[in-house]
Tab-separated table of C-alpha atoms in Angstrom:
chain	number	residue	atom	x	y	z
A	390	UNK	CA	0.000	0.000	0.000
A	391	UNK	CA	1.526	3.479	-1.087
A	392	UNK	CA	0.500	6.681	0.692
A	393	UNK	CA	0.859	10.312	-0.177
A	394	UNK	CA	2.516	12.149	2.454
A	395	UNK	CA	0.879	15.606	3.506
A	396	UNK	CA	3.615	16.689	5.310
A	397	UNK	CA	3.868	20.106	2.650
A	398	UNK	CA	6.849	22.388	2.945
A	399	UNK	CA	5.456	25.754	4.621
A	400	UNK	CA	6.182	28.886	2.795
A	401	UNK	CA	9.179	29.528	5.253
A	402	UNK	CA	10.845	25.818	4.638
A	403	UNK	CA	12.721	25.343	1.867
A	404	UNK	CA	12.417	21.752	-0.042
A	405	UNK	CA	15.549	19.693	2.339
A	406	UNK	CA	13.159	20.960	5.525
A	407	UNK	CA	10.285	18.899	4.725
A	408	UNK	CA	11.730	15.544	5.615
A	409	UNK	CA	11.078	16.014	9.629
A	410	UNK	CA	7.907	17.304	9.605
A	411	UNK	CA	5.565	14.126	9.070
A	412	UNK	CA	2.634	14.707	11.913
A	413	UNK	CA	1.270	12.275	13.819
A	414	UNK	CA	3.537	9.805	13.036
A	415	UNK	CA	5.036	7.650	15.653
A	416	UNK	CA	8.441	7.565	16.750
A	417	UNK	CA	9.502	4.353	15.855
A	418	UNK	CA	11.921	5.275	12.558
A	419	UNK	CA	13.374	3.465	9.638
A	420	UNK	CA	16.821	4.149	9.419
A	421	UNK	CA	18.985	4.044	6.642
A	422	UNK	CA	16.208	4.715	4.318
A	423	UNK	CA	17.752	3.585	0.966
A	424	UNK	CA	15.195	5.537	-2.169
A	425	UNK	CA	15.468	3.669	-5.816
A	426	UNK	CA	15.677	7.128	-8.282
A	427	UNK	CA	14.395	6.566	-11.727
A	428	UNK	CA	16.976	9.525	-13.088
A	429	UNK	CA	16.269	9.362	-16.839
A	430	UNK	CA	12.279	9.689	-16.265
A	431	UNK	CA	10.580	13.448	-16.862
A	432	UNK	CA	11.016	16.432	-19.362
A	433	UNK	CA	14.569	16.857	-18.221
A	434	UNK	CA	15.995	13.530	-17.057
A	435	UNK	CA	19.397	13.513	-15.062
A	436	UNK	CA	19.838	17.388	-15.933
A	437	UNK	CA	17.461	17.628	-13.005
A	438	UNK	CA	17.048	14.314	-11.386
A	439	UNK	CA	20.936	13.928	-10.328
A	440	UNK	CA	21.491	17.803	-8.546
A	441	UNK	CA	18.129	16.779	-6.501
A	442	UNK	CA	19.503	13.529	-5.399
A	443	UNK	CA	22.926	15.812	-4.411
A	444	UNK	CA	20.695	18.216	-2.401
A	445	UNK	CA	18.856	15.384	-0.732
A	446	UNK	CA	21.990	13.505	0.070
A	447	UNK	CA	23.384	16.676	1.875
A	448	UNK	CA	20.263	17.232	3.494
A	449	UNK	CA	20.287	13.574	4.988
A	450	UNK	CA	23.004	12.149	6.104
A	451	UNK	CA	21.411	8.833	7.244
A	452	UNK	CA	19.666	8.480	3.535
A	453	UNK	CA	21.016	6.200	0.698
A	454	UNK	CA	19.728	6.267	-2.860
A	455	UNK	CA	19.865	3.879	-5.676
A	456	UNK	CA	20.339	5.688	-9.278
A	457	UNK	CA	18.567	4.049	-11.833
A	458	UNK	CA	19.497	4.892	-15.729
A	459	UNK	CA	21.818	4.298	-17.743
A	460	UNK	CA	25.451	4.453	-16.818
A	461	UNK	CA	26.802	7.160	-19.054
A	462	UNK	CA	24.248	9.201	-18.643
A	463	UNK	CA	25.054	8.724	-14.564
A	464	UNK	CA	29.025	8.907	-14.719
A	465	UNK	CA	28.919	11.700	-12.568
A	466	UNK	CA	27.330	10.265	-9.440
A	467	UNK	CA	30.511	7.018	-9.565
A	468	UNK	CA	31.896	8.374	-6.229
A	469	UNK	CA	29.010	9.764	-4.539
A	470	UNK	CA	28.689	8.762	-1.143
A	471	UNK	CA	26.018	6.489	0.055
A	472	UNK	CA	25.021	6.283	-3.424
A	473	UNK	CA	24.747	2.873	-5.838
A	474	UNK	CA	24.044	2.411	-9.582
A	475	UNK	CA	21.974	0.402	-11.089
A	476	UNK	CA	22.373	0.258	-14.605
A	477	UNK	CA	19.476	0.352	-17.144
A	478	UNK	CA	19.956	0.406	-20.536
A	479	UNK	CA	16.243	1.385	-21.825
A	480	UNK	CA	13.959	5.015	-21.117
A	481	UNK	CA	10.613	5.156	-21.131
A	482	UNK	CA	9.822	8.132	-22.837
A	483	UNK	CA	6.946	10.959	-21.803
A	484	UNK	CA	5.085	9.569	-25.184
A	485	UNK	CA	5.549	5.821	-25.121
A	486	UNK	CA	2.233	4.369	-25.095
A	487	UNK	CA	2.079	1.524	-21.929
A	488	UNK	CA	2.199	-1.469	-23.575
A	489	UNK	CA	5.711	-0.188	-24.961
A	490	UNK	CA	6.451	0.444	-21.161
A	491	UNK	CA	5.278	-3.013	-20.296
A	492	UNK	CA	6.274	-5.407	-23.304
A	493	UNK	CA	9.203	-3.944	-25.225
A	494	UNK	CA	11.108	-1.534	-22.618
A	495	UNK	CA	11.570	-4.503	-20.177
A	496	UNK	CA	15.227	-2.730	-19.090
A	497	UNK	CA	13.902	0.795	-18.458
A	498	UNK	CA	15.262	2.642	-15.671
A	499	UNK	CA	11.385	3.118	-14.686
A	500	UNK	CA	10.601	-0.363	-14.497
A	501	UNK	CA	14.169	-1.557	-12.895
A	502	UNK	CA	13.868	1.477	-9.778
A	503	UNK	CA	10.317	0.232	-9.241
A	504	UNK	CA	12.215	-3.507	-9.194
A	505	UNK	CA	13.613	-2.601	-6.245
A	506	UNK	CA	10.919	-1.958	-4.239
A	507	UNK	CA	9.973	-5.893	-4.815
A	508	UNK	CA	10.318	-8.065	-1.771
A	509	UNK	CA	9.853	-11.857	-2.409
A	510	UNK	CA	9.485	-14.915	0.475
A	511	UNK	CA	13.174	-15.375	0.158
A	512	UNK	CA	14.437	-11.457	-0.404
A	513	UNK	CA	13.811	-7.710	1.029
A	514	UNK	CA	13.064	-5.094	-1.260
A	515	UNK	CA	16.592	-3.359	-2.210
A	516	UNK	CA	15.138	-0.020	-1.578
A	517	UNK	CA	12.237	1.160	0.712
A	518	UNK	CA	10.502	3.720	-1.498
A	519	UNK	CA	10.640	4.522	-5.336
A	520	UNK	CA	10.345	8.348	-6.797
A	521	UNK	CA	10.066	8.882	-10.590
A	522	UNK	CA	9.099	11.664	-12.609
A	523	UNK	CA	8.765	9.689	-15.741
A	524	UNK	CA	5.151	8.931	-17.497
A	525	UNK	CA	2.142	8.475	-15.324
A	526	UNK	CA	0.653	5.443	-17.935
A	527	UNK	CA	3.500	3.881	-17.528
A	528	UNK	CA	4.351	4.045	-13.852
A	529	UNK	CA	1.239	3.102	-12.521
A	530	UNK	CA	0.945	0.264	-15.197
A	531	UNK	CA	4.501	-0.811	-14.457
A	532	UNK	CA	3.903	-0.307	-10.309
A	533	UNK	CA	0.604	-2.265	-10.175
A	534	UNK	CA	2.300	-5.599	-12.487
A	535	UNK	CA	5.332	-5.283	-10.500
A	536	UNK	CA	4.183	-4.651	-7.131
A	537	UNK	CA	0.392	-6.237	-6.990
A	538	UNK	CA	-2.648	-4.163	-5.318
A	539	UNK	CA	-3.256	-4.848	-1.520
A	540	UNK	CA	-5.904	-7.323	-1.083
A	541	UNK	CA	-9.665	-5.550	-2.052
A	542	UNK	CA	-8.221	-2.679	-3.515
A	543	UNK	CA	-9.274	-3.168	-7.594
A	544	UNK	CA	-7.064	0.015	-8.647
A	545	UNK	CA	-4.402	1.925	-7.677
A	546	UNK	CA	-5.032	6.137	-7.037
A	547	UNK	CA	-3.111	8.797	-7.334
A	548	UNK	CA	-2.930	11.223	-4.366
A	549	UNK	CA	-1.539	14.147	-2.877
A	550	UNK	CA	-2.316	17.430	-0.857
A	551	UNK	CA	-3.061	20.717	-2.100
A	552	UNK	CA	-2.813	24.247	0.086
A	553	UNK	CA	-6.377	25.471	1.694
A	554	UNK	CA	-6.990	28.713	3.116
A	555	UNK	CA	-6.950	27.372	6.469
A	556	UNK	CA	-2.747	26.925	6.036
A	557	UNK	CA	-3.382	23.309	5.742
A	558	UNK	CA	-3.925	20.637	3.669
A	559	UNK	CA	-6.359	18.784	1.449
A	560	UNK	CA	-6.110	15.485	0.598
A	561	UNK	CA	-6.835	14.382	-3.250
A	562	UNK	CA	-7.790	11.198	-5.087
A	563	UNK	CA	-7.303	10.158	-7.569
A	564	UNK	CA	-5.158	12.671	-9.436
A	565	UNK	CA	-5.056	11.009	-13.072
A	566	UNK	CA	-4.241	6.713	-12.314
A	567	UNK	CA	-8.022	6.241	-13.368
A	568	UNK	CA	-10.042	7.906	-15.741
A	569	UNK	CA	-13.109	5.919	-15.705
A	570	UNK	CA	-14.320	4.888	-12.401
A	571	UNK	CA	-16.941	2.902	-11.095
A	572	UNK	CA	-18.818	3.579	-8.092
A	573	UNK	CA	-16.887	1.077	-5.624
A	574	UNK	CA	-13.299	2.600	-6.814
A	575	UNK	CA	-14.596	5.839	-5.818
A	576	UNK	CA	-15.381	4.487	-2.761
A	577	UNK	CA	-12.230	2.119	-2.141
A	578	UNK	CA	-10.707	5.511	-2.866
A	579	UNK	CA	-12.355	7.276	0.077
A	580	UNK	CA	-11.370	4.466	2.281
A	581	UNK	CA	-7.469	4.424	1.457
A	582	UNK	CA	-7.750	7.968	1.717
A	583	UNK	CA	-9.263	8.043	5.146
A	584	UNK	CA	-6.702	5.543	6.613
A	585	UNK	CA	-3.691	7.640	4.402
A	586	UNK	CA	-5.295	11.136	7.192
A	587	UNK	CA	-5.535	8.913	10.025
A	588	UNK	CA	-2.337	7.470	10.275
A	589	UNK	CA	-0.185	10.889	8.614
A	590	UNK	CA	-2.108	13.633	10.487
A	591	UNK	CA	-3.522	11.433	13.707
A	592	UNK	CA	-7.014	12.071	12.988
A	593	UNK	CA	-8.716	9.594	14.192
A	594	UNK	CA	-12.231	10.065	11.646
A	595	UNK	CA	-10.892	12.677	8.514
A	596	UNK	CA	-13.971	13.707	6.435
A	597	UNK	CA	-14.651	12.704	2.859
A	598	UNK	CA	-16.067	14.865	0.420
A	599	UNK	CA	-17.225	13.448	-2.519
A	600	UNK	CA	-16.450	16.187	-5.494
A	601	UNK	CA	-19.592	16.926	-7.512
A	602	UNK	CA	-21.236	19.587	-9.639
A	603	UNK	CA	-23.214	20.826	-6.231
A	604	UNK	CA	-23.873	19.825	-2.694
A	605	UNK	CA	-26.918	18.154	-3.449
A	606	UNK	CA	-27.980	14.274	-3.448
A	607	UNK	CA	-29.941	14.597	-6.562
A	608	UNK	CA	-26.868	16.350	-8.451
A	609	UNK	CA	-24.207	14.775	-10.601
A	610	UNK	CA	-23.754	11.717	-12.883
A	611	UNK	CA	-25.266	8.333	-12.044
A	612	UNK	CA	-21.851	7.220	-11.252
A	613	UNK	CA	-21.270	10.101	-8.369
A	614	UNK	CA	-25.020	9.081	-7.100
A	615	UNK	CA	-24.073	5.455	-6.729
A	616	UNK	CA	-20.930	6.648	-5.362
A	617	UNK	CA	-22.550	8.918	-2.888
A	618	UNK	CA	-25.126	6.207	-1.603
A	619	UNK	CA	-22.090	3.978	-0.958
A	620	UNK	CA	-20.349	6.765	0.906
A	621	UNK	CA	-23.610	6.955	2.823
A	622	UNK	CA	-23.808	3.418	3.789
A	623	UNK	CA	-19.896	3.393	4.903
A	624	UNK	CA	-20.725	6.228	7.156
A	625	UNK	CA	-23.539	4.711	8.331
A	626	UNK	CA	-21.209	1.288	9.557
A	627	UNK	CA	-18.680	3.703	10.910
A	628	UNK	CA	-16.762	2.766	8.297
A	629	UNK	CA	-15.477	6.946	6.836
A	630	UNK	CA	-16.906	10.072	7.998
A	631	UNK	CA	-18.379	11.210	5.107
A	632	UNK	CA	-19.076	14.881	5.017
A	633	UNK	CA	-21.334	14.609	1.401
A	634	UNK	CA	-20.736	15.985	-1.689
A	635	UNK	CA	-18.303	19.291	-2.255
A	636	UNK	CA	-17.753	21.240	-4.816
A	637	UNK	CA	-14.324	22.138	-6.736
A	638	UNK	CA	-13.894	25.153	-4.596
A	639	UNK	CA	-14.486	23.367	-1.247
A	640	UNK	CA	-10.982	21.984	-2.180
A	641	UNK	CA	-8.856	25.369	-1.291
A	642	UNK	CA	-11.564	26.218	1.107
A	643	UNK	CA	-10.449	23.117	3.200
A	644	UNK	CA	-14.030	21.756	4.000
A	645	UNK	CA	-13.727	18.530	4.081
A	646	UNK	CA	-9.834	16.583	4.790
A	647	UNK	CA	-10.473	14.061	1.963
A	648	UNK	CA	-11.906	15.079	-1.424
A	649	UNK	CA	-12.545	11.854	-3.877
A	650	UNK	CA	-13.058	11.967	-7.430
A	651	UNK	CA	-12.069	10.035	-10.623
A	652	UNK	CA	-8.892	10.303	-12.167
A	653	UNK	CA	-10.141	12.870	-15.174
A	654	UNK	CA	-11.344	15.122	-12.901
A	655	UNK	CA	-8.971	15.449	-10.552
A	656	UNK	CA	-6.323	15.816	-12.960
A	657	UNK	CA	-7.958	18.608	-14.110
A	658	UNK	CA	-8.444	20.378	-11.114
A	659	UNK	CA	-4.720	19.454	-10.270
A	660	UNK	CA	-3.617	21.257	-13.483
A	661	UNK	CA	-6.298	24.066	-13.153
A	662	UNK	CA	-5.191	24.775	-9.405
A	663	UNK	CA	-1.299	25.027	-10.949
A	664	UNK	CA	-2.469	27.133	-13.554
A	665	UNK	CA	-4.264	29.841	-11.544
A	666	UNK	CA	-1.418	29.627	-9.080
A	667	UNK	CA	1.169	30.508	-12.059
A	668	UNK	CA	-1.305	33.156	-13.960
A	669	UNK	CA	-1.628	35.351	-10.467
A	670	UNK	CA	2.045	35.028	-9.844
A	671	UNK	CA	2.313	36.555	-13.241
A	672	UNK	CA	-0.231	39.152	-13.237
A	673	UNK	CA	1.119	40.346	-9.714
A	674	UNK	CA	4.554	40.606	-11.272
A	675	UNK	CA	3.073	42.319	-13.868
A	676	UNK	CA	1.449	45.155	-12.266
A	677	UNK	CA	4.150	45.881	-9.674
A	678	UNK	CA	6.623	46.344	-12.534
A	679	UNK	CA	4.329	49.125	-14.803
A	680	UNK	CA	6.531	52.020	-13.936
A	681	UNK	CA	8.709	53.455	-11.477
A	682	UNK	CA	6.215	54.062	-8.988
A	683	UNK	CA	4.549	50.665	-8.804
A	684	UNK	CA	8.678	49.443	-8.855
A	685	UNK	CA	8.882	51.429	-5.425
A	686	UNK	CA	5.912	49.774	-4.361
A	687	UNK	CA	7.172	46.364	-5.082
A	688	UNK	CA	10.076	46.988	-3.003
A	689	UNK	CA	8.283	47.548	-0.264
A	690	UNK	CA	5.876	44.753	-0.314
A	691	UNK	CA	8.674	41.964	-1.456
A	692	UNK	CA	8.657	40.288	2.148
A	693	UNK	CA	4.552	40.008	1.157
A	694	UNK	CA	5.329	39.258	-2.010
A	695	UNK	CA	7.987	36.451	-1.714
A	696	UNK	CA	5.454	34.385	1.224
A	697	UNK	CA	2.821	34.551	-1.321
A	698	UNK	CA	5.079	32.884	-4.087
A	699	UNK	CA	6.007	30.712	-2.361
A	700	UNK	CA	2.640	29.481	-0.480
A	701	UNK	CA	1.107	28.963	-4.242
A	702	UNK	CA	4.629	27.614	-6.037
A	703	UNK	CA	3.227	24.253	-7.337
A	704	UNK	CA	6.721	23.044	-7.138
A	705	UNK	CA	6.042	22.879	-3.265
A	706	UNK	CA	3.698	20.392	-3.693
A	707	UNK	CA	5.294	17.360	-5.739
A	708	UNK	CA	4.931	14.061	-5.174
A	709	UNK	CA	1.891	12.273	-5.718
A	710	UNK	CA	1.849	8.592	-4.431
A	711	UNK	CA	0.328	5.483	-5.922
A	712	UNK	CA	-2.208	4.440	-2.787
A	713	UNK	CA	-3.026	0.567	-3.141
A	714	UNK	CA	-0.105	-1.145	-4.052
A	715	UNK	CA	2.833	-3.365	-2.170
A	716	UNK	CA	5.176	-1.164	-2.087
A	717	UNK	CA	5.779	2.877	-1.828
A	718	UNK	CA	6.128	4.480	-5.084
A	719	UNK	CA	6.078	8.231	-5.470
A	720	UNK	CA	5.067	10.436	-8.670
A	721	UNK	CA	7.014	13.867	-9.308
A	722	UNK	CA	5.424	16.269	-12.321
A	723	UNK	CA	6.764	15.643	-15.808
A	724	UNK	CA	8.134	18.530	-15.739
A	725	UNK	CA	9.876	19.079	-12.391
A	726	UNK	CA	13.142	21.195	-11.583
A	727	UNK	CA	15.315	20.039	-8.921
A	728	UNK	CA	13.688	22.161	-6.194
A	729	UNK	CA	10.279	20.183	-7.354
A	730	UNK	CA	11.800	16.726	-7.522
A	731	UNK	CA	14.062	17.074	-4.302
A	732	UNK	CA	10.446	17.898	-2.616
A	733	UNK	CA	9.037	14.359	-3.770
A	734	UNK	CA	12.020	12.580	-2.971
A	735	UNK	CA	11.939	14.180	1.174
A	736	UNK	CA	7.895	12.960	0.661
A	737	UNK	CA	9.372	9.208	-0.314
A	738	UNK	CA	11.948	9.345	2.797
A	739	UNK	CA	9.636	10.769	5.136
A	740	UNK	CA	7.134	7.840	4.277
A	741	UNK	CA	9.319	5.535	4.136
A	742	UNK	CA	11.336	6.539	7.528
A	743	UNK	CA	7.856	6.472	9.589
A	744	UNK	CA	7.370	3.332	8.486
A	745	UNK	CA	3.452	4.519	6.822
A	746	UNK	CA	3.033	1.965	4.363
A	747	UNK	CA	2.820	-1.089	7.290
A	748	UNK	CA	0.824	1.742	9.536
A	749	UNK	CA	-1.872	2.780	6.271
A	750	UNK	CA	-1.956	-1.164	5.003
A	751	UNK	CA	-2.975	-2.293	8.611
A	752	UNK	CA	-5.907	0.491	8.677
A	753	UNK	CA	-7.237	-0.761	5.575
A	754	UNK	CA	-7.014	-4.092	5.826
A	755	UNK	CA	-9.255	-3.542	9.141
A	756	UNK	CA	-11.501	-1.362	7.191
A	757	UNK	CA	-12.148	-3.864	4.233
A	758	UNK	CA	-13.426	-6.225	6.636
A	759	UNK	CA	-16.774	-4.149	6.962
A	760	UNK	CA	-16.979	-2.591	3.281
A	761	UNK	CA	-20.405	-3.414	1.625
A	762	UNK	CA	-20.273	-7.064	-0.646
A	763	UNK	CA	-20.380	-6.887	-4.608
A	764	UNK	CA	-23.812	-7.553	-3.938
A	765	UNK	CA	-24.871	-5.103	-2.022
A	766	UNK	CA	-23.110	-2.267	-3.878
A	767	UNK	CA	-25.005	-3.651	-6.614
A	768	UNK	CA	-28.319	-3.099	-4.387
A	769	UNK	CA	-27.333	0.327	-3.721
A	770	UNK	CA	-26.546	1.054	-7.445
A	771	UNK	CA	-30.383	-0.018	-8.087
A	772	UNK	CA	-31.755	2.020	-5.188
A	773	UNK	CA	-29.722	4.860	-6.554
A	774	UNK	CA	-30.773	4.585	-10.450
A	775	UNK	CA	-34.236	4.142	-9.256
A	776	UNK	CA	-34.121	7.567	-7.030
């Protein structure tokens, strides 16, 4: 089972700070954490992936890494300290389709760093967490044949936190694993989430919105109706606090500590949220550089101004997890810089070193004890299409 950890930088931390700050985690530690680094994956490969594995390094002395790619390409890092190659003599490129990721590449530096968070009956993993900024497609495809879903989990999610306007976080599934979902993923989803809060922030019942077009029962798709009656019943057993449906502002407002939607969607408002965040950065810049006056301004208000960048800098937030599998594997954008990748590798350490993914896989296999049967989520489904 793979968690996203919600343990965000705050606008005062820089990206080596967040490692330390997991809440409500217990204090029984993993140490050395050893991370398997897919270096080629992403826009920019080991231009970027290799000076965040150097910051991280000096950030944590007790870390090791694993650099997966291939070994020209990762000459550089030979003498590193507490630092091992793994050759790989294949990349799995931003466009290759998955079935090229699956069949063909079968000595990618994706699918080998992912290897090595494998344990068999007679072998340990070689690593205790995975980070890649290579393609989604591929790395959940690759992650879920490699690693196996936990027991009653049908699909694996994509989640991670993004800022509300209380200073905290929001927790977000699925981000883009799953673009068609059925009723019960949404609602496996909610539970994974719920256990992900519990055993990161120490709540003890996290609320679960359901993201819809409107608050309302009657509202939505028949999918997000069938959804929402299952939600119901869980709450009902005890199983998730539910709070009902929310809307796509709700997120930032922070009303709810869970917000569950299919992959499509939330990918959207993942890329939307980035977006805005970028376009008001702009604009801001913008306007305090018109003339010399507004330049004077600007000068003053830069304290202001910096906080504010860096409270909305996407960057801040990297590293989505795969929720449902054996094993912790962590997402960075596509596109990440250093800062941005460094941040999802102290979210892989920081889960790893707290030892989540026994702590989250324990809370859900209690909680999938109690779900509703096929049959009766079928009973609901009729009950709902018939409303």
């Amino acid at each position: 089972m793979t968690l996203a950890v919600p343990t965000q930088p705050h606008p005062s931390q820089d990206a080596s700070s967040v490692a330390g700050a997991t809440r409500g985690a217990d204090r029984s530690v993993l140490s050395p954490v050893r991370i398997s680094v897919d270096c080629m994956g992403g826009d920019h490969g080991p231009s970027v992936t290799l000076p965040a594995c150097q910051a991280f390094l000096a950030a944590h002395p007790e870390a090791e890494l694993l650099l997966v790619g291939q070994a020209e390409a990762l000459s550089v890092a030979r003498d590193w300290p507490r630092c091992r190659i793994v050759e790989a003599s294949e990349v799995v490129t931003m466009d290759d389709p998955v079935e090229v990721a699956l069949r063909r590449k079968k000595d990618s530096s994706m699918r080998v760093a992912i290897g090595q968070v494998k344990s068999t009956a007679d072998q340990p993993a070689a690593a205790h967490a995975c980070v890649s900024a290579g393609n989604t497609g591929a790395l959940m495809a690759l992650a879920r044949y490699l690693l196996k879903t936990v027991e009653g989990i049908d699909r694996p999610a994509l989640a991670t936190v993004m800022p509300n306007q209380h200073d905290g976080f929001t927790t977000v599934l699925d981000l883009g694993a799953n673009v068609d979902c059925t009723a019960e993923h949404l609602l496996q989803f909610a539970v994974m989430g719920s256990a992900l809060v519990s055993a990161v922030d120490g709540k003890p019942s996290p609320s679960v919105g359901l993201l819809n077009i409107g608050e309302e029962v009657i509202k939505g798709s028949e999918v997000i109706k069938q959804a929402g009656e299952l939600l119901r019943q869980a709450h009902e057993r005890g199983l998730i606090n539910f709070h009902g449906n929310v809307e796509g502002n709700d997120i930032f407002k922070g009303t709810s500590d869970i917000v569950v939607c299919d992959g499509f969607v939330g990918n959207v408002a993942l890329k939307t949220a980035e977006g805005l965040a970028g376009m008001f950065a702009s604009f801001i810049k913008q306007e305090f550089t018109r003339n010399i006056l507004t330049k004077m301004v600007a000068l003053v208000a830069m304290p202001v101004l910096n906080r504010f960048k860096r409270r909305v800098d996407h960057r801040r937030y990297s590293g989505a997890a795969l929720l449902g599998l054996r094993g912790l594997v962590f997402k960075s954008h596509g596109s990440s810089d250093a800062l941005a990748f460094e941040v999802a590798l102290n979210r892989a350490y920081d889960a790893a070193r707290h030892r989540l993914l026994e702590r989250v896989h324990d809370q859900i296999a209690a909680t999938l004890v109690s779900l509703p049967t096929t049959a009766e989520s079928a009973a609901v489904a009729d009950v709902g299409q018939a409303a």
